Coordinates of N, CA and C in Angstrom, one line a residue:
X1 N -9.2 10.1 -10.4 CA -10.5 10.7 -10.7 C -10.4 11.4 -12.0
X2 N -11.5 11.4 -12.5 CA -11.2 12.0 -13.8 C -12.0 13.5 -14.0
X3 N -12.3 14.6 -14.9 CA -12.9 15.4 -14.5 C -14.4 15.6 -14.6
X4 N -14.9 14.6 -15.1 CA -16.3 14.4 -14.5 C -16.7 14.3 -13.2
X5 N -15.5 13.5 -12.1 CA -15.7 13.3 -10.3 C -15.5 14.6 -10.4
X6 N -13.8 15.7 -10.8 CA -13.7 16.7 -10.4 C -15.1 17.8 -10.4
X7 N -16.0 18.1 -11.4 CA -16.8 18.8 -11.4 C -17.8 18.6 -10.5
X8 N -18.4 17.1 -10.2 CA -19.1 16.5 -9.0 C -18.5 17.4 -7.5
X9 N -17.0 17.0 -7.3 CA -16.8 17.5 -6.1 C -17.0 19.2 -5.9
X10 N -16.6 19.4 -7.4 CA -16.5 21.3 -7.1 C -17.8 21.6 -6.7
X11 N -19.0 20.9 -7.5 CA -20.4 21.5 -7.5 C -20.8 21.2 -5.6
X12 N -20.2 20.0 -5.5 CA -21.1 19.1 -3.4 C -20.0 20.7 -2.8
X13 N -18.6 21.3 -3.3 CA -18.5 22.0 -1.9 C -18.7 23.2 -2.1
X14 N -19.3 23.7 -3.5 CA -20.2 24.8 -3.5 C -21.8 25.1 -2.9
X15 N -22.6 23.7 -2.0 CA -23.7 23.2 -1.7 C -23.7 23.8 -0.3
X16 N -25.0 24.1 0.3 CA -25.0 24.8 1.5 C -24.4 23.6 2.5
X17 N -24.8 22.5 2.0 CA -24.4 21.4 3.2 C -22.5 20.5 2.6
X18 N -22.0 21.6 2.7 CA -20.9 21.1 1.9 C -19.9 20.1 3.1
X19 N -19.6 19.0 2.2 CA -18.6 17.8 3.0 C -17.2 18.4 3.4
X20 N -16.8 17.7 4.1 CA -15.4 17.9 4.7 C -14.8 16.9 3.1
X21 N -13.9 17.3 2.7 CA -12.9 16.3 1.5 C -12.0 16.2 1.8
X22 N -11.5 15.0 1.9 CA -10.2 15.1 2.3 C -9.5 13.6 1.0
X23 N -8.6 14.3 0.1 CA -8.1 13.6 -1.0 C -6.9 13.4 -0.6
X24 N -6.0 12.2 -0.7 CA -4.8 11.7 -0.8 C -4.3 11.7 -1.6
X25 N -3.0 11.6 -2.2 CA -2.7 11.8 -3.8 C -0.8 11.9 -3.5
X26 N -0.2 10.5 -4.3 CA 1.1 10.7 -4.6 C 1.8 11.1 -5.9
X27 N 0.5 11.6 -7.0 CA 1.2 11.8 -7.9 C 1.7 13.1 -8.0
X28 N 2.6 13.3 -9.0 CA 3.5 14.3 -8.9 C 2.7 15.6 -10.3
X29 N 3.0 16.4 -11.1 CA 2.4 17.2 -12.3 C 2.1 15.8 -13.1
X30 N 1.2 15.9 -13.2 CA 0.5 14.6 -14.2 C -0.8 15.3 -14.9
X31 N -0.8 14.6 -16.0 CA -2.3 14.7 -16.8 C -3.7 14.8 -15.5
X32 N -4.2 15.6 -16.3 CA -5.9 15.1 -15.5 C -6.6 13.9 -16.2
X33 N -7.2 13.0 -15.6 CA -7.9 11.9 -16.4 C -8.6 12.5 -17.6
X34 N -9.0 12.1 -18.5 CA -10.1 12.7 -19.4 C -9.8 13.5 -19.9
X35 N -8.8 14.6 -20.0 CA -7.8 15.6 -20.6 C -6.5 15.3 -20.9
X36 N -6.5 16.5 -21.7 CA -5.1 16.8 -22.1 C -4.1 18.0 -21.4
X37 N -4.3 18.1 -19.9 CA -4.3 19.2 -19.5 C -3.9 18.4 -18.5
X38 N -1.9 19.1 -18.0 CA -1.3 18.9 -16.8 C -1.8 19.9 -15.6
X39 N -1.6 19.0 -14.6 CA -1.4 20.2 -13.2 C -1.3 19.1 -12.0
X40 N -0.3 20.1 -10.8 CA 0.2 19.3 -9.5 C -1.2 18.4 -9.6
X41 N -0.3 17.2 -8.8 CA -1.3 15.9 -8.6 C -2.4 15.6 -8.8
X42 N -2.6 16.2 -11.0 CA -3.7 15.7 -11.5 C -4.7 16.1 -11.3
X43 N -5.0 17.2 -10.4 CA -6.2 17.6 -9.9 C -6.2 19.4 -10.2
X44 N -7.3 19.4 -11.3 CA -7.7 21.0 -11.5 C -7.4 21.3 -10.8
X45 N -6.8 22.7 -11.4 CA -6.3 23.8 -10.5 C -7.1 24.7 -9.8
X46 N -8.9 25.2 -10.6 CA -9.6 26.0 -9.7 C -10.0 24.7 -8.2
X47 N -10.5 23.4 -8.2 CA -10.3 22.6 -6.9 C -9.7 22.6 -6.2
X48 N -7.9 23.0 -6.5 CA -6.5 22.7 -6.2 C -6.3 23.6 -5.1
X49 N -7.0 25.5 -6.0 CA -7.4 26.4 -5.2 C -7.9 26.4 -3.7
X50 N -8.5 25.5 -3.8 CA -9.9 25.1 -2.4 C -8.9 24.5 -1.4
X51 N -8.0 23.7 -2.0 CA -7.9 22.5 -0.9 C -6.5 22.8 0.3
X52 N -6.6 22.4 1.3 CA -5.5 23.0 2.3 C -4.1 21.6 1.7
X53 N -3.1 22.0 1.8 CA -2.4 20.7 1.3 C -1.3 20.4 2.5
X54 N -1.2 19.2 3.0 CA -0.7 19.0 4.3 C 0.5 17.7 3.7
X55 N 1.7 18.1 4.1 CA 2.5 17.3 3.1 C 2.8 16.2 4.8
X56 N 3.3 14.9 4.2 CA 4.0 14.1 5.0 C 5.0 13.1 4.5
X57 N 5.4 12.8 5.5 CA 6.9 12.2 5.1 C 7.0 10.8 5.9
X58 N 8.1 9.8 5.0 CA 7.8 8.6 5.3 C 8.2 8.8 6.9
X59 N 7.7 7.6 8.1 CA 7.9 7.0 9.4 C 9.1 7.1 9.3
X60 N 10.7 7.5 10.2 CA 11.8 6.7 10.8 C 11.2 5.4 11.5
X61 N 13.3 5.2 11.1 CA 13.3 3.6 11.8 C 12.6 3.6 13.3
X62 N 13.0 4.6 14.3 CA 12.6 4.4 15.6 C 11.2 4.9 15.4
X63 N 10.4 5.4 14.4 CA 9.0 5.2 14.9 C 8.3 4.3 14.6
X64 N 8.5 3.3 13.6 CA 7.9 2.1 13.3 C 9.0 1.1 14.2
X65 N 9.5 1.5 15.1 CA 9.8 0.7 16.1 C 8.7 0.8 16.9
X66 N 8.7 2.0 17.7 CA 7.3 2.1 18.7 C 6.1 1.8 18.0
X67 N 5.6 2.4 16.4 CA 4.6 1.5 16.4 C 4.1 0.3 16.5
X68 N 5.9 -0.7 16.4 CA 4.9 -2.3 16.4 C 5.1 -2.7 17.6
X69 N 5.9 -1.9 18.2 CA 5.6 -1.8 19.9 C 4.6 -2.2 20.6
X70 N 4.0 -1.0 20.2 CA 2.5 -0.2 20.5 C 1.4 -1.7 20.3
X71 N 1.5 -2.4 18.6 CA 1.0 -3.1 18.1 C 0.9 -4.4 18.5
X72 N 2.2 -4.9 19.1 CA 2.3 -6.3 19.8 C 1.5 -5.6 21.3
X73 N 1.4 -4.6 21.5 CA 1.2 -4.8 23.2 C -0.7 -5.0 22.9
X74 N -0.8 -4.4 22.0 CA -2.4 -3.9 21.5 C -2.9 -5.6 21.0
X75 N -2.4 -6.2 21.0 CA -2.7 -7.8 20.3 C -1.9 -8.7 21.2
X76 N -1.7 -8.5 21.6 CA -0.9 -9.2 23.2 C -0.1 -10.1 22.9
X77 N 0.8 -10.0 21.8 CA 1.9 -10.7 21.3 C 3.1 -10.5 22.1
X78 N 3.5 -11.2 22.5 CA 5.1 -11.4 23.4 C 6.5 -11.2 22.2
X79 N 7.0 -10.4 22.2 CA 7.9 -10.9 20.8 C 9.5 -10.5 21.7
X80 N 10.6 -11.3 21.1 CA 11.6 -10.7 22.0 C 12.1 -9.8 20.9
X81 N 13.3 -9.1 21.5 CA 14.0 -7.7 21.3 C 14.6 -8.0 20.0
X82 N 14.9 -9.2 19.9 CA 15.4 -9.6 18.5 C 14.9 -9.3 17.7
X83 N 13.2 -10.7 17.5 CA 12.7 -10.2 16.8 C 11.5 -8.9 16.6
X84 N 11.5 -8.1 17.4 CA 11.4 -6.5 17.5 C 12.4 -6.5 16.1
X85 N 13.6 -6.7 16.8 CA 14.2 -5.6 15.7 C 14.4 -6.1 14.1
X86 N 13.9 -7.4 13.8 CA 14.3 -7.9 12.3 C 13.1 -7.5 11.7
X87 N 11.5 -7.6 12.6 CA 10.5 -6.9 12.1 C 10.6 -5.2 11.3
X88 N 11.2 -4.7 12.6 CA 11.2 -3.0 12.3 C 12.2 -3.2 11.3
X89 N 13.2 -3.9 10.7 CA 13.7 -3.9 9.7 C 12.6 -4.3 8.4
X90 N 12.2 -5.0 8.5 CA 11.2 -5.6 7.2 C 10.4 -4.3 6.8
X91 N 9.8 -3.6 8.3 CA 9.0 -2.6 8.1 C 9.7 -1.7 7.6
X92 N 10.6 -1.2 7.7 CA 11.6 0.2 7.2 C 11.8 -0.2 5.8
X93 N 11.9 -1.4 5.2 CA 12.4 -2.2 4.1 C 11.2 -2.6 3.3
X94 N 10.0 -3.0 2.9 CA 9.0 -2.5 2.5 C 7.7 -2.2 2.9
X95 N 7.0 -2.0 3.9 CA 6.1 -1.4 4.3 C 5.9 -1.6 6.1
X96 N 5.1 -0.5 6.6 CA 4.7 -0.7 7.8 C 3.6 -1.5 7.8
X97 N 2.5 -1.2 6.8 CA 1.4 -2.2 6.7 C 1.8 -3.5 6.9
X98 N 2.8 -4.1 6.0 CA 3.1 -5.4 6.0 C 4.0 -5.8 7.2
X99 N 4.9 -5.1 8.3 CA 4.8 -5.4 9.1 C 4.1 -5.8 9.8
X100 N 2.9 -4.9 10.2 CA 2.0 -4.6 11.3 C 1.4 -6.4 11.0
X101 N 1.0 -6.5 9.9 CA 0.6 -7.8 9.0 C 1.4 -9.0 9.7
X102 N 2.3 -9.1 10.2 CA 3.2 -10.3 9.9 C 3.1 -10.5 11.8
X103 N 2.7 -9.3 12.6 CA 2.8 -9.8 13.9 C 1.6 -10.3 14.4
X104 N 0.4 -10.6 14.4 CA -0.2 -11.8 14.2 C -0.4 -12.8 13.9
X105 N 0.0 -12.8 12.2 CA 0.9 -14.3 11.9 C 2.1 -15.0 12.5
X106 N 3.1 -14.1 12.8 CA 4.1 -14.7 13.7 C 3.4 -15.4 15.4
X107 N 2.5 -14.4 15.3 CA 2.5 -14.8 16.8 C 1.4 -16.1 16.4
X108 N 0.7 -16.5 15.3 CA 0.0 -18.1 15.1 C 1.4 -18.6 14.7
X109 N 2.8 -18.8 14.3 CA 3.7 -19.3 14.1 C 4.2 -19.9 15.6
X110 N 4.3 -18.7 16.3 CA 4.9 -19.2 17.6 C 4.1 -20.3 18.4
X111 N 2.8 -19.4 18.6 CA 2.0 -20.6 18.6 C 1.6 -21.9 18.4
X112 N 1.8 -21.9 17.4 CA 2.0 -23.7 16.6 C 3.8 -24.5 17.1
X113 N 4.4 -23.5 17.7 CA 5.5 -23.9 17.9 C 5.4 -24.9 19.7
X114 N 4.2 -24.3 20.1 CA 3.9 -24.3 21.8 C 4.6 -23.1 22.4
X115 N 5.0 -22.1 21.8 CA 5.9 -21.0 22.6 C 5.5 -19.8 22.9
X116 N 5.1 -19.0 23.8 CA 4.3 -18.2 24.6 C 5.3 -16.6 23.9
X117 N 6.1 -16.9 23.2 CA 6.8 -15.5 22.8 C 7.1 -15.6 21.3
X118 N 7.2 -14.4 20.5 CA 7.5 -14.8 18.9 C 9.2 -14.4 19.1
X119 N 9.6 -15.1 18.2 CA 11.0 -15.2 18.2 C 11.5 -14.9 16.9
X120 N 12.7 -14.8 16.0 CA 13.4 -14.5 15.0 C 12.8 -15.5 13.9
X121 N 12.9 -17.3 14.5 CA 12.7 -17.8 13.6 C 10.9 -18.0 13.2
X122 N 10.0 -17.3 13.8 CA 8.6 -17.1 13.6 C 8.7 -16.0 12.6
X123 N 9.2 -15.1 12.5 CA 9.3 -13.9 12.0 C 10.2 -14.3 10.3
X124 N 10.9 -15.0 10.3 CA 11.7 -15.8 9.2 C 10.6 -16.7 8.8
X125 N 10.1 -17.6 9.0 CA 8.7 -18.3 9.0 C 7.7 -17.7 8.4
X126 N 7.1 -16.6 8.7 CA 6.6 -15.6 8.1 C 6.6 -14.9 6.9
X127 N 7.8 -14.0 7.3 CA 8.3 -13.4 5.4 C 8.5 -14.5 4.8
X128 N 8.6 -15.7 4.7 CA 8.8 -16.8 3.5 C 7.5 -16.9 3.3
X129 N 6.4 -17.1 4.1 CA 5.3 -17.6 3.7 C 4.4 -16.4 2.8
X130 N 4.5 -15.1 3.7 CA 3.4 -14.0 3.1 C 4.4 -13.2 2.6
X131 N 3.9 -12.6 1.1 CA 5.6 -11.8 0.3 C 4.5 -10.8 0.4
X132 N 5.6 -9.4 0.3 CA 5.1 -8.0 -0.2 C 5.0 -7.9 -1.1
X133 N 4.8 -6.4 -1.7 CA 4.0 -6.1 -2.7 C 5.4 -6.3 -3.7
X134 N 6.6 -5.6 -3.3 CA 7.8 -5.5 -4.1 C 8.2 -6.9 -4.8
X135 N 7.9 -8.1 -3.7 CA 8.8 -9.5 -4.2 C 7.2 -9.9 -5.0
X136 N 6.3 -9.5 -4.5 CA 5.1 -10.4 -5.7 C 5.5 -9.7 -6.8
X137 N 5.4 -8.2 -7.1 CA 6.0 -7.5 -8.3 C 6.8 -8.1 -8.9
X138 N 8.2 -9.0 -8.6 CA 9.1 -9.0 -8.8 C 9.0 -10.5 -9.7
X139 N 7.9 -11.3 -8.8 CA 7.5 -12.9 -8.9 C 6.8 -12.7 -10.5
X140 N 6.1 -11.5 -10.4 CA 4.9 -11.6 -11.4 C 5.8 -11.1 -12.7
X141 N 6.7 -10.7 -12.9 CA 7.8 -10.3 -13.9 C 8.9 -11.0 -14.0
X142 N 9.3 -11.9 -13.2 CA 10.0 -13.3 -13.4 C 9.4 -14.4 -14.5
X143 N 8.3 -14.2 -14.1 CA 7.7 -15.4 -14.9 C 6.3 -15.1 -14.9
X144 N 6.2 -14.3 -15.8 CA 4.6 -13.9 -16.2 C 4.4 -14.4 -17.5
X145 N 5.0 -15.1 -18.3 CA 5.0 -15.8 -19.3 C 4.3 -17.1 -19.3
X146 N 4.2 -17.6 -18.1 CA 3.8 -18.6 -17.2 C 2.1 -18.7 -16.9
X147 N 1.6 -17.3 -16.7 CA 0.2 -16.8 -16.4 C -1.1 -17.0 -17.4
X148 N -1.9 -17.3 -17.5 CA -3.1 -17.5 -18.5 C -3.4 -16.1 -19.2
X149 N -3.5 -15.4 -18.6 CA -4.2 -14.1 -18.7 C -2.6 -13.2 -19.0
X150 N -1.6 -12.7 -19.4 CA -0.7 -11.7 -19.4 C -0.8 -11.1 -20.7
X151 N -1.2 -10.0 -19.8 CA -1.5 -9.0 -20.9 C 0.4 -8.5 -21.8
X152 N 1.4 -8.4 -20.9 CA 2.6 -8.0 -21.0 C 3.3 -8.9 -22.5
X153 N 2.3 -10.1 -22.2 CA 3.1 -10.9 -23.5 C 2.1 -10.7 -24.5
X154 N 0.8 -9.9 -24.5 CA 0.1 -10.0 -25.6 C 0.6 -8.6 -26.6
X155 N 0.9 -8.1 -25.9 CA 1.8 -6.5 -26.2 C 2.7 -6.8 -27.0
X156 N 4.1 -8.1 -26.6 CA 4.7 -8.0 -27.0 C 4.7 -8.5 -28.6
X157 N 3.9 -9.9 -28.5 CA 3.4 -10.1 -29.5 C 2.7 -9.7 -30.5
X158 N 2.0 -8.7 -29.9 CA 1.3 -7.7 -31.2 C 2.3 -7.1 -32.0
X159 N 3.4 -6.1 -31.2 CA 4.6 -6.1 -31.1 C 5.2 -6.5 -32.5
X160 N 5.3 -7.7 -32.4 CA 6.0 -8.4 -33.3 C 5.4 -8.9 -34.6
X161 N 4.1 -9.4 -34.5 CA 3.4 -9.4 -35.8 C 3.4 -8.3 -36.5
X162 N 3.2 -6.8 -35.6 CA 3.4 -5.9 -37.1 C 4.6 -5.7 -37.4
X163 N 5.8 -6.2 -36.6 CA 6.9 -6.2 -37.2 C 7.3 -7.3 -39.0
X164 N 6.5 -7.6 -38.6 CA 6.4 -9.0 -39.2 C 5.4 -9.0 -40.4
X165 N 4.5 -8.4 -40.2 CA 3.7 -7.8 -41.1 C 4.6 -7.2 -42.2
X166 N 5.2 -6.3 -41.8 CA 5.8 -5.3 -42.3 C 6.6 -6.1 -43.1
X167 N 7.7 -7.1 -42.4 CA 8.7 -7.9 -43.8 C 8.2 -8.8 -44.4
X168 N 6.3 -9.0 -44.2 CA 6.3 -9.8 -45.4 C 5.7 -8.5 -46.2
X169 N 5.3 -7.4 -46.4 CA 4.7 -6.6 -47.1 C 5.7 -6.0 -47.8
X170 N 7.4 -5.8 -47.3 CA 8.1 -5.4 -48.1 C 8.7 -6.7 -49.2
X171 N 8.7 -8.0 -48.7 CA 9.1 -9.0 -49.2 C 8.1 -9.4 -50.6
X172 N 7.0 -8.6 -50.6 CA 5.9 -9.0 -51.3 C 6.4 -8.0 -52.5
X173 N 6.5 -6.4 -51.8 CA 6.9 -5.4 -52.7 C 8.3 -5.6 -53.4
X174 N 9.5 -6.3 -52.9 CA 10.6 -6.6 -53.8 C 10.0 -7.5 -54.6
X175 N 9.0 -8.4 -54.5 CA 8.7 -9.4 -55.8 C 8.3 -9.4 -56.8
X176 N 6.9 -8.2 -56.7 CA 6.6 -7.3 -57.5 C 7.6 -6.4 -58.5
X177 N 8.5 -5.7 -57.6 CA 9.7 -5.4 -58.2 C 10.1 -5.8 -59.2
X178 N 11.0 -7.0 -58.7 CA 11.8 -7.8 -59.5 C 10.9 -8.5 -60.5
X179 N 9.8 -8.7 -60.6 CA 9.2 -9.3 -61.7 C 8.6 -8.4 -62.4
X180 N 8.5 -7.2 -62.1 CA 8.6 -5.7 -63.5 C 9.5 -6.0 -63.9
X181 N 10.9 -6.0 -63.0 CA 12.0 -5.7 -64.3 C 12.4 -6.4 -65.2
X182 N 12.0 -7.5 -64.8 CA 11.7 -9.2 -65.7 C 11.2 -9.0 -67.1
X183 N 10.0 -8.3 -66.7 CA 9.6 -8.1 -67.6 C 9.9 -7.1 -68.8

C-alpha cells in the first residue's frame, strides 16, 4: 500500500461506522510506498499506533501432519501412512498450501490408477507434474533467456550498451587526441 491507501484507511477508522482492518504484512523496517520514510512493516507509524499486532509462527511438522489429516478425511481421500508422511514432508519443505494442493490431485492419480487409496507413487506422480513456487523460481532463472518477454535480460543488456557506449566515447576521445598531437 502506498500512503495515499494509508490516509484512506486512517480517515474509514476515524468514521462513526468504522471497519474492523485487519492487515497481514511480512515485511520487516522497509520504506513506505510513495516516500522516503522507513518504519516496521512499511506502514506509518501514527496507523501502526492503532493497530493490535498478533505475531505468528510457521506450522510444526506434526501440525501439518494433522492438518492434511483433517484434509484427506474432509475430501474423502484414502492415503496410506506412507504417503501421509512423504506429503507432510513436501509440506514442511515448501508450503502447506501446496500440499493441501497435491491431495486431490493425488487422489485423481490414484484414481486413474483403479486404486481406492493414494499411495507414495501417486504423490511422486504429482510433485513431478505440479512444481512449487521455489522450483518454478528456480525454472524461471535457469533459463529465462529462453522467454519472449524477460525483463532480467533487457537490464542486462542495457547494462552493457552503456558500458559500451562509454568505450566507444573514450575511443573517439583518444582519437581526437592523438590527431591534436599530430598536429
Amino acid at each position: 500500500l502506498d500512503m495515499e491507501c494509508f490516509s484512506f484507511l486512517n480517515r474509514a477508522l476515524e468514521s462513526d461506522m468504522a471497519p474492523v482492518l485487519v492487515i497481514a504484512t511480512n515485511r520487516g523496517i522497509s520504506k513506505i510506498r510513495g516516500t522516503d520514510y522507513k518504519s516496521p512493516h512499511g506502514i506509518p507509524l501514527d496507523l501502526l499506533d492503532r493497530l493490535m499486532i498478533v505475531s505468528t509462527v510457521p506450522y510444526e511438522r506434526e501440525e501439518i501432519h494433522s492438518i492434511l489429516k483433517v484434509r484427506c478425511e474432509e475430501e474423502d481421500v484414502e492415503m496410506t501412512d506412507d504417503a501421509l508422511e512423504l506429503l507432510t514432508r513436501i509440506g514442511v519443505e515448501t508450503s502447506l498450501r501446496y500440499a493441501i494442493q497435491m491431495v486431490i490431485a493425488a487422489s485423481l492419480a490414484a484414481e486413474k490408477r483403479k486404486s481406492t487409496e493414494v499411495e507414495i507413487e501417486d504423490i511422486k506422480r504429482v510433485y513431478t507434474l505440479f512444481v512449487d513456487v521455489k522450483r518454478s523460481t528456480q525454472f524461471l532463472m535457469d533459463y529465462q533467456s529462453e522467454f519472449m518477454f524477460n525483463e532480467l535480460n533487457e537490464e542486462e543488456e542495457s547494462d552493457n550498451s552503456d558500458e559500451e557506449e562509454g568505450e566507444e566515447e573514450s575511443t573517439i576521445t583518444n582519437e581526437k587526441s592523438e590527431a591534436m598531437d599530430e598536429s
